[in-house]
Short mmCIF file of C-alpha atoms and ligand atoms in Angstrom, two decimals:
data_model
loop_
_atom_site.label_atom_id
_atom_site.label_comp_id
_atom_site.label_asym_id
_atom_site.label_seq_id
_atom_site.Cartn_x
_atom_site.Cartn_y
_atom_site.Cartn_z
CA MET A 1 -10.20 7.66 17.28
CA LYS A 2 -9.60 4.36 19.09
CA ILE A 3 -10.31 0.75 18.32
CA THR A 4 -12.75 -0.44 21.10
CA ASN A 5 -13.52 -3.95 19.92
CA ALA A 6 -12.80 -6.47 17.16
CA TYR A 7 -14.29 -9.94 16.44
CA ILE A 8 -14.50 -12.42 13.72
CA ASN A 9 -17.51 -13.85 11.88
CA VAL A 10 -17.35 -17.24 10.15
CA THR A 11 -20.26 -18.03 7.91
CA SER A 12 -21.11 -20.34 5.03
CA PRO A 13 -23.68 -18.86 2.69
CA GLY A 14 -22.80 -21.21 -0.16
CA ARG A 15 -19.24 -21.49 0.95
CA ASN A 16 -17.13 -20.46 4.02
CA PHE A 17 -16.00 -16.89 4.65
CA LEU A 18 -14.11 -15.36 7.53
CA THR A 19 -14.80 -11.69 8.15
CA LEU A 20 -13.21 -9.43 10.73
CA LYS A 21 -15.21 -6.57 12.19
CA ILE A 22 -13.28 -3.70 13.94
CA GLU A 23 -15.20 -1.25 15.99
CA THR A 24 -14.24 2.26 17.20
CA ASP A 25 -15.18 4.81 19.83
CA ALA A 26 -16.44 7.00 17.00
CA GLY A 27 -19.15 4.54 16.24
CA ILE A 28 -17.57 3.65 12.93
CA TYR A 29 -16.71 0.06 12.12
CA GLY A 30 -14.68 -1.54 9.37
CA LEU A 31 -14.79 -4.93 7.67
CA GLY A 32 -11.93 -7.12 6.48
CA ASP A 33 -11.82 -10.44 4.68
CA GLY A 34 -9.49 -13.14 6.07
CA THR A 35 -10.84 -16.11 4.08
CA LEU A 36 -8.17 -18.78 3.31
CA ASN A 37 -9.91 -21.51 1.40
CA GLY A 38 -9.93 -24.81 3.33
CA ARG A 39 -7.93 -23.33 6.22
CA GLU A 40 -10.38 -20.69 7.50
CA LEU A 41 -10.32 -21.66 11.19
CA ALA A 42 -6.52 -21.34 11.35
CA VAL A 43 -6.85 -17.67 10.36
CA ALA A 44 -9.72 -17.38 12.84
CA SER A 45 -7.53 -18.57 15.74
CA TYR A 46 -4.57 -16.50 14.63
CA LEU A 47 -6.76 -13.41 14.71
CA SER A 48 -8.77 -14.15 17.85
CA ASP A 49 -6.00 -15.63 19.97
CA HIS A 50 -3.04 -13.51 18.93
CA LEU A 51 -3.81 -10.34 16.93
CA ILE A 52 -7.10 -8.94 18.17
CA PRO A 53 -5.94 -8.58 21.76
CA CYS A 54 -3.10 -6.34 20.53
CA LEU A 55 -5.38 -4.21 18.45
CA ILE A 56 -7.65 -2.85 21.12
CA GLY A 57 -6.90 0.74 22.01
CA ARG A 58 -4.93 1.54 18.88
CA ASP A 59 -5.69 4.44 16.48
CA PRO A 60 -7.25 2.86 13.32
CA PHE A 61 -5.72 5.62 11.14
CA GLN A 62 -2.25 4.24 11.80
CA THR A 63 -2.38 1.60 9.00
CA GLU A 64 1.32 1.59 8.29
CA ASP A 65 2.43 1.20 11.96
CA ILE A 66 -0.22 -1.40 12.70
CA TRP A 67 0.88 -3.43 9.56
CA GLN A 68 4.54 -3.26 10.64
CA TYR A 69 3.54 -4.18 14.23
CA PHE A 70 1.80 -7.39 13.15
CA TYR A 71 4.32 -8.30 10.35
CA ARG A 72 7.69 -7.25 11.74
CA GLY A 73 6.60 -7.28 15.38
CA ALA A 74 5.59 -10.92 15.28
CA TYR A 75 9.21 -12.03 14.73
CA TRP A 76 7.79 -14.92 12.64
CA ARG A 77 7.10 -13.69 9.11
CA ARG A 78 5.03 -14.40 6.09
CA GLY A 79 2.91 -17.52 5.39
CA PRO A 80 -0.74 -17.61 4.20
CA VAL A 81 -2.32 -17.86 7.64
CA THR A 82 -0.38 -14.92 9.04
CA MET A 83 -0.73 -12.71 6.02
CA ALA A 84 -4.47 -13.38 5.59
CA ALA A 85 -5.01 -12.31 9.21
CA ILE A 86 -2.95 -9.16 8.66
CA GLY A 87 -4.83 -8.62 5.35
CA ALA A 88 -8.17 -8.73 7.20
CA ILE A 89 -7.04 -6.16 9.75
CA ASP A 90 -5.60 -3.82 7.10
CA LEU A 91 -8.71 -3.95 4.91
CA ALA A 92 -10.96 -3.23 7.94
CA LEU A 93 -8.74 -0.20 8.87
CA TRP A 94 -8.93 1.27 5.34
CA ASP A 95 -12.67 0.81 5.40
CA ILE A 96 -12.77 2.79 8.72
CA LYS A 97 -10.48 5.46 7.29
CA GLY A 98 -12.75 5.92 4.28
CA LYS A 99 -15.94 6.08 6.38
CA ALA A 100 -14.33 8.54 8.87
CA LEU A 101 -13.25 10.83 5.98
CA ASN A 102 -16.56 10.18 4.22
CA THR A 103 -14.94 9.12 0.97
CA PRO A 104 -14.57 5.94 -1.07
CA VAL A 105 -11.19 4.11 -0.44
CA TYR A 106 -10.06 4.70 -4.00
CA ASN A 107 -9.76 8.36 -3.12
CA LEU A 108 -7.19 7.52 -0.46
CA LEU A 109 -5.09 5.61 -3.05
CA GLY A 110 -4.70 8.41 -5.59
CA GLY A 111 -8.19 8.73 -6.88
CA ARG A 112 -9.64 7.11 -9.98
CA SER A 113 -7.15 6.34 -12.76
CA ARG A 114 -10.09 4.84 -14.81
CA GLU A 115 -13.83 4.74 -14.78
CA GLY A 116 -14.36 0.98 -14.66
CA VAL A 117 -12.35 -2.20 -14.10
CA MET A 118 -12.17 -4.67 -16.96
CA VAL A 119 -13.01 -8.09 -15.48
CA TYR A 120 -12.78 -11.57 -16.88
CA ALA A 121 -15.28 -14.31 -16.49
CA HIS A 122 -14.92 -18.10 -16.32
CA ALA A 123 -16.32 -20.21 -19.15
CA ASN A 124 -16.09 -24.00 -18.89
CA GLY A 125 -17.55 -27.23 -20.20
CA LYS A 126 -17.13 -30.89 -19.97
CA ASP A 127 -15.93 -30.84 -23.56
CA ILE A 128 -14.98 -28.25 -26.18
CA ASP A 129 -18.47 -27.81 -27.61
CA ARG A 130 -19.96 -27.09 -24.16
CA ALA A 131 -17.17 -24.76 -23.32
CA LEU A 132 -17.82 -22.81 -26.53
CA GLU A 133 -21.53 -22.54 -25.50
CA ASP A 134 -20.39 -21.08 -22.21
CA VAL A 135 -18.10 -18.59 -23.94
CA ALA A 136 -21.08 -17.44 -26.09
CA HIS A 137 -23.16 -17.07 -22.91
CA HIS A 138 -20.49 -14.90 -21.14
CA LYS A 139 -20.03 -12.82 -24.32
CA GLU A 140 -23.79 -12.24 -24.31
CA LEU A 141 -23.51 -11.02 -20.70
CA GLY A 142 -21.09 -8.32 -21.93
CA TYR A 143 -17.72 -9.70 -20.81
CA LYS A 144 -14.74 -8.50 -22.94
CA ALA A 145 -12.36 -11.10 -21.47
CA ILE A 146 -13.08 -14.80 -20.79
CA ARG A 147 -11.06 -17.59 -19.24
CA VAL A 148 -11.67 -20.94 -20.92
CA GLN A 149 -11.26 -24.35 -19.45
CA SER A 150 -12.66 -27.56 -20.78
CA GLY A 151 -12.65 -31.29 -20.10
CA PHE A 152 -10.93 -33.68 -22.48
CA SER A 153 -10.75 -37.43 -23.03
CA GLY A 154 -8.41 -39.33 -20.77
CA LEU A 155 -9.31 -37.59 -17.45
CA SER A 156 -12.60 -37.87 -15.50
CA THR A 157 -12.30 -34.58 -13.71
CA VAL A 158 -10.61 -31.42 -14.75
CA TYR A 159 -9.63 -28.23 -12.90
CA GLY A 160 -12.17 -25.39 -13.48
CA VAL A 161 -14.98 -27.60 -14.72
CA PRO A 162 -17.86 -28.49 -12.39
CA LYS A 163 -18.48 -32.20 -11.81
CA GLY A 164 -22.31 -31.82 -12.01
CA SER A 165 -24.48 -29.25 -13.61
CA GLY A 166 -24.04 -26.51 -10.97
CA ARG A 167 -21.62 -23.64 -11.06
CA TYR A 168 -17.90 -24.27 -10.52
CA GLU A 169 -16.82 -23.92 -6.90
CA PRO A 170 -13.24 -24.99 -6.16
CA ALA A 171 -13.84 -26.14 -2.48
CA GLU A 172 -16.07 -29.02 -1.64
CA ARG A 173 -17.83 -29.80 1.61
CA GLY A 174 -16.28 -32.66 3.62
CA LEU A 175 -12.81 -34.05 3.35
CA PRO A 176 -10.69 -33.47 0.22
CA SER A 177 -11.73 -35.30 -2.99
CA GLU A 178 -9.06 -36.69 -5.23
CA GLN A 179 -8.76 -35.83 -8.91
CA ASP A 180 -6.58 -37.37 -11.56
CA TRP A 181 -4.04 -35.70 -13.75
CA ALA A 182 -2.12 -36.48 -16.99
CA THR A 183 0.05 -33.83 -18.69
CA GLU A 184 0.35 -35.17 -22.22
CA PRO A 185 -3.35 -35.30 -23.24
CA TYR A 186 -3.77 -31.82 -21.55
CA LEU A 187 -0.96 -30.36 -23.65
CA ARG A 188 -2.50 -31.74 -26.82
CA HIS A 189 -5.97 -30.60 -25.89
CA VAL A 190 -5.46 -26.84 -24.94
CA PRO A 191 -4.24 -25.57 -28.40
CA VAL A 192 -7.16 -27.37 -30.02
CA LEU A 193 -9.56 -25.68 -27.54
CA PHE A 194 -8.27 -22.21 -28.28
CA ALA A 195 -8.17 -22.76 -32.07
CA ARG A 196 -11.89 -23.51 -31.85
CA VAL A 197 -12.58 -20.48 -29.66
CA ARG A 198 -10.81 -18.15 -32.04
CA GLU A 199 -12.48 -19.73 -35.05
CA GLU A 200 -15.93 -19.21 -33.53
CA PHE A 201 -15.53 -15.81 -31.78
CA GLY A 202 -12.79 -14.00 -33.78
CA GLU A 203 -9.90 -12.01 -32.53
CA GLU A 204 -11.53 -9.32 -30.46
CA LEU A 205 -12.30 -11.24 -27.24
CA HIS A 206 -9.54 -11.42 -24.69
CA LEU A 207 -8.82 -15.05 -23.89
CA LEU A 208 -7.20 -16.46 -20.75
CA HIS A 209 -6.29 -19.87 -19.43
CA ASP A 210 -5.29 -21.27 -16.03
CA CYS A 211 -2.74 -24.09 -16.01
CA HIS A 212 -3.17 -24.32 -12.29
CA HIS A 213 0.51 -25.18 -11.41
CA ARG A 214 0.39 -28.41 -13.41
CA LEU A 215 3.32 -28.12 -15.81
CA THR A 216 7.12 -28.15 -15.65
CA PRO A 217 8.82 -25.07 -17.05
CA ILE A 218 9.69 -26.68 -20.39
CA GLU A 219 6.17 -28.05 -20.79
CA ALA A 220 4.87 -24.56 -20.05
CA GLY A 221 7.19 -23.21 -22.74
CA ARG A 222 5.76 -25.72 -25.29
CA LEU A 223 2.19 -24.80 -24.38
CA GLY A 224 2.84 -21.04 -24.49
CA LYS A 225 4.55 -21.43 -27.91
CA GLU A 226 1.68 -23.52 -29.36
CA LEU A 227 -0.88 -20.97 -28.13
CA GLU A 228 0.87 -18.05 -29.76
CA PRO A 229 -1.29 -18.03 -32.89
CA PHE A 230 -4.32 -17.46 -30.67
CA HIS A 231 -2.95 -14.39 -28.90
CA LEU A 232 -4.00 -15.14 -25.35
CA PHE A 233 -4.25 -12.35 -22.80
CA TRP A 234 -2.33 -14.76 -20.46
CA ILE A 235 -1.70 -18.25 -19.30
CA GLU A 236 -1.78 -18.42 -15.54
CA ASP A 237 0.22 -20.37 -13.02
CA PRO A 238 1.95 -22.45 -15.67
CA THR A 239 4.31 -24.00 -13.11
CA PRO A 240 4.55 -24.06 -9.30
CA ALA A 241 6.43 -20.89 -8.36
CA GLU A 242 8.55 -21.64 -5.26
CA LEU A 243 11.56 -21.68 -7.66
CA GLN A 244 11.29 -18.38 -9.34
CA ASP A 245 14.07 -19.17 -11.76
CA SER A 246 11.68 -21.58 -13.56
CA PHE A 247 10.04 -18.62 -15.17
CA ARG A 248 13.19 -17.68 -17.05
CA ILE A 249 12.90 -20.98 -18.92
CA ILE A 250 9.20 -20.29 -19.86
CA ARG A 251 10.17 -16.78 -20.95
CA GLU A 252 12.92 -18.00 -23.17
CA HIS A 253 10.41 -20.14 -25.13
CA THR A 254 7.23 -18.11 -25.58
CA THR A 255 5.73 -14.68 -26.09
CA THR A 256 2.44 -15.74 -24.47
CA PRO A 257 2.01 -13.39 -21.45
CA ILE A 258 2.31 -15.07 -17.98
CA ALA A 259 0.24 -14.40 -14.82
CA VAL A 260 1.27 -15.71 -11.44
CA GLY A 261 0.64 -15.23 -7.80
CA GLU A 262 -2.76 -16.28 -6.45
CA VAL A 263 -1.02 -18.35 -3.79
CA PHE A 264 1.64 -15.73 -2.99
CA ASN A 265 1.45 -13.81 0.29
CA SER A 266 4.51 -11.58 0.15
CA ILE A 267 6.35 -9.47 -2.41
CA TRP A 268 9.28 -11.80 -1.73
CA ASP A 269 7.44 -14.56 -3.42
CA ALA A 270 7.54 -12.47 -6.60
CA HIS A 271 10.69 -10.45 -6.25
CA ASP A 272 12.80 -12.24 -8.86
CA LEU A 273 9.78 -12.77 -11.16
CA ILE A 274 9.22 -9.04 -11.26
CA ARG A 275 12.79 -7.59 -11.32
CA ASN A 276 13.76 -10.05 -14.12
CA GLN A 277 10.59 -9.30 -16.05
CA TRP A 278 9.73 -12.98 -16.24
CA ILE A 279 6.01 -12.32 -15.73
CA ASP A 280 3.48 -9.92 -17.06
CA TYR A 281 0.71 -9.95 -14.39
CA LEU A 282 0.79 -10.29 -10.62
CA ARG A 283 -2.23 -12.11 -9.13
CA MET A 284 -1.66 -11.74 -5.40
CA THR A 285 -4.83 -10.72 -3.53
CA LEU A 286 -5.45 -8.02 -0.98
CA THR A 287 -6.56 -10.63 1.59
CA HIS A 288 -3.71 -13.15 1.13
CA GLY A 289 -1.06 -10.53 0.42
CA GLY A 290 -1.48 -8.61 3.65
CA GLY A 291 -3.94 -5.91 2.61
CA ILE A 292 -3.90 -2.64 0.75
CA THR A 293 -0.82 -1.38 2.71
CA ALA A 294 1.37 -4.27 1.34
CA LEU A 295 -0.15 -4.56 -2.17
CA LYS A 296 0.15 -0.83 -2.89
CA LYS A 297 3.91 -1.15 -2.43
CA ALA A 298 3.95 -4.40 -4.43
CA ALA A 299 2.06 -2.86 -7.34
CA ASP A 300 4.27 0.23 -7.36
CA PHE A 301 7.39 -1.99 -7.42
CA ALA A 302 5.87 -4.11 -10.25
CA ALA A 303 5.10 -0.97 -12.20
CA LEU A 304 8.81 -0.23 -12.56
CA TYR A 305 9.19 -3.54 -14.46
CA HIS A 306 6.15 -3.31 -16.76
CA VAL A 307 4.28 -5.80 -14.63
CA ARG A 308 0.60 -5.12 -14.20
CA THR A 309 -1.98 -6.48 -11.72
CA GLY A 310 -4.45 -9.21 -12.49
CA PHE A 311 -5.84 -9.94 -9.03
CA HIS A 312 -7.38 -13.31 -8.13
CA GLY A 313 -11.07 -12.84 -7.76
CA ALA A 314 -12.39 -16.35 -7.07
CA THR A 315 -15.55 -17.01 -5.00
CA ASP A 316 -13.32 -17.91 -2.01
CA LEU A 317 -12.49 -14.27 -1.64
CA SER A 318 -15.47 -12.60 0.05
CA PRO A 319 -17.39 -9.59 -1.24
CA VAL A 320 -15.28 -7.53 1.23
CA CYS A 321 -12.05 -8.55 -0.71
CA MET A 322 -13.84 -7.97 -4.04
CA ALA A 323 -14.91 -4.45 -3.04
CA ALA A 324 -11.37 -3.67 -1.82
CA ALA A 325 -9.89 -5.03 -5.00
CA LEU A 326 -12.20 -2.80 -7.14
CA HIS A 327 -11.19 0.29 -5.21
CA PHE A 328 -7.54 -0.65 -5.71
CA ASP A 329 -7.92 -1.57 -9.37
CA VAL A 330 -9.65 1.66 -10.25
CA ALA A 331 -6.93 3.69 -8.50
CA ILE A 332 -3.53 2.31 -9.40
CA HIS A 333 -1.86 3.07 -12.73
CA ASN A 334 -0.55 -0.37 -13.59
CA PHE A 335 -3.93 -2.20 -13.35
CA GLY A 336 -4.22 -5.02 -15.94
CA ILE A 337 -7.48 -6.96 -15.38
CA GLN A 338 -9.53 -8.30 -12.50
CA GLU A 339 -10.91 -11.84 -12.21
CA HIS A 340 -14.66 -12.06 -11.55
CA MET A 341 -16.37 -15.23 -10.41
CA PRO A 342 -19.80 -14.05 -9.32
CA HIS A 343 -20.78 -15.06 -5.77
CA ALA A 344 -23.78 -17.22 -4.97
CA ASP A 345 -27.05 -15.28 -4.28
CA GLU A 346 -26.84 -16.30 -0.58
CA THR A 347 -23.34 -14.85 -0.34
CA ASP A 348 -24.43 -11.52 -1.91
CA ALA A 349 -27.42 -11.36 0.52
CA VAL A 350 -25.09 -11.79 3.56
CA PHE A 351 -22.70 -9.16 2.18
CA PRO A 352 -24.82 -6.27 0.75
CA HIS A 353 -22.47 -4.11 -1.41
CA HIS A 354 -22.27 -1.07 -3.67
CA TYR A 355 -20.00 -2.53 -6.36
CA PHE A 356 -21.67 -3.58 -9.61
CA PHE A 357 -21.04 -5.13 -13.02
CA LYS A 358 -21.94 -3.41 -16.28
CA ASP A 359 -21.05 -4.27 -19.85
CA GLY A 360 -17.75 -6.13 -19.11
CA TYR A 361 -16.60 -3.73 -16.38
CA MET A 362 -16.97 -3.54 -12.66
CA PHE A 363 -17.34 -0.38 -10.61
CA PRO A 364 -16.56 -0.01 -6.91
CA GLY A 365 -19.40 2.46 -6.27
CA ASP A 366 -19.07 5.73 -4.40
CA ALA A 367 -20.08 4.75 -0.87
CA PRO A 368 -17.57 5.83 1.87
CA GLY A 369 -15.00 3.22 2.87
CA LEU A 370 -15.20 -0.11 0.88
CA GLY A 371 -18.89 0.04 0.39
CA VAL A 372 -19.75 -3.45 1.64
CA ASP A 373 -21.53 -4.61 4.79
CA LEU A 374 -22.14 -7.84 6.69
CA ASP A 375 -25.62 -8.90 7.70
CA GLU A 376 -24.73 -10.70 10.87
CA LYS A 377 -28.28 -11.89 11.62
CA LEU A 378 -28.58 -13.51 8.19
CA ALA A 379 -25.01 -14.94 8.49
CA GLU A 380 -26.07 -16.95 11.60
CA LYS A 381 -28.33 -18.96 9.36
CA TYR A 382 -25.25 -20.35 7.60
CA PRO A 383 -22.86 -21.97 10.14
CA TYR A 384 -19.31 -22.98 9.11
CA GLN A 385 -19.17 -26.30 7.27
CA ARG A 386 -15.91 -28.12 6.80
CA ALA A 387 -14.78 -27.87 3.22
CA TYR A 388 -11.54 -28.50 1.36
CA LEU A 389 -9.94 -28.04 -2.07
CA PRO A 390 -9.33 -31.30 -3.89
CA VAL A 391 -5.94 -32.97 -4.19
CA SER A 392 -4.52 -34.36 -7.40
CA ARG A 393 -2.76 -37.57 -8.34
CA LYS A 394 -1.14 -38.70 -11.49
CA LEU A 395 -2.65 -41.76 -13.14
CA ASP A 396 -0.12 -44.04 -11.38
CA GLY A 397 -1.14 -42.67 -8.07
CA THR A 398 1.64 -40.13 -7.39
CA LEU A 399 0.44 -37.03 -5.52
CA THR A 400 0.87 -33.98 -7.72
CA ASP A 401 -0.09 -30.26 -7.70
CA TRP A 402 -3.82 -29.59 -7.87
O1 EZ4 B 1 -8.35 -22.62 -7.56
O2 EZ4 B 1 -9.45 -19.87 -5.65
O3 EZ4 B 1 -7.84 -18.55 -10.96
N1 EZ4 B 1 -8.49 -19.04 -10.09
C1 EZ4 B 1 -8.17 -20.10 -9.42
C2 EZ4 B 1 -9.13 -20.49 -8.29
C3 EZ4 B 1 -8.39 -21.28 -7.26
C4 EZ4 B 1 -9.17 -21.23 -5.95
C5 EZ4 B 1 -8.42 -21.87 -4.85
O4 EZ4 B 1 -9.01 -21.50 -3.59
O5 EZ4 B 1 -7.20 -20.77 -9.70
O6 EZ4 B 1 -10.25 -21.13 -8.84
CO1 CO B 2 -5.82 -19.56 -10.79
#
């Protein structure tokens, strides 16, 4: 089989997505997700201008060699734009492989280690009472694990809580908005929030929280310690992770499990975190981490150190990435949990798919390949719209981590 053509599709059914379609002389095509929130067009150019011309004529079954060709062969390595582009290609090739062999991708990764994939939902509210209502709502929907974020007095906008009444969507159309940030009221608020959640919902529900890179290591240690009585499933991204040694400090102060990696794009971003057992869950995604070829190796490496996966599954990863994640999650042994932020109805219509949610679990479905398609005609109705993630400033105006 040979790759005869490849092109990208950028569409905005509710939010922007970049999809790569690879066609072959066997009449089979594959889809890959290359969406990088707020930087979609950089990945589009990297693919169209630099990678796609080198793809034509290759055998789509050579996933390892093609991965090495674009990673090692580029000379310039790593980085979110590069790795999302390689991730898109890799996902599309695994989709083709599955379709050509007439089997779901999970069968190419060792088969099913479990029936369903436990997912966690997002509950949020402007204040604690409203966040509790949203926890009750998601519990009602069947979720066994729920991430909880809520507003608190002292800040007008908070990560993870929508400004208006609609659903929470991290990117906003237009240029970046600015949010404010103050650590001390946040650190006082979060233990109160989780005390209330446990009081109302008991011990059974798995509870998660995203610190979204806002704390220093010692602040994260304090938060983790104060949350210990509430037995969280994890706290996520407690501190920015460029300096991997930071996590040693957090580890020394708390038994609350730690999840990191939604902004990582290489195993080298997590190498020290894993081999020192400073984290419990790796959140790197198939799109941003360079695809199934790269993440299978990362997951196997993590397994040696008791680190499980907890892949990022926000709406800024398309249904193509979600499908691929579910095949991966169902197959690998050291799966932990999968994030699930349901896509907008317009997004689901543009990307018809076989995966589904039932009673707190998701299932990849049994269609050959990844089991997701792109309705290109419908996608045309939703042209790209500039959108960015917000930026954050401390109350004195200092730019800080969003
Ligand atoms: O802010 O995906 O855990 N989930 C998250 C997300 C991220 C967005 C950034 O594009 O932190 O909501
Ligand atoms: Co996060």
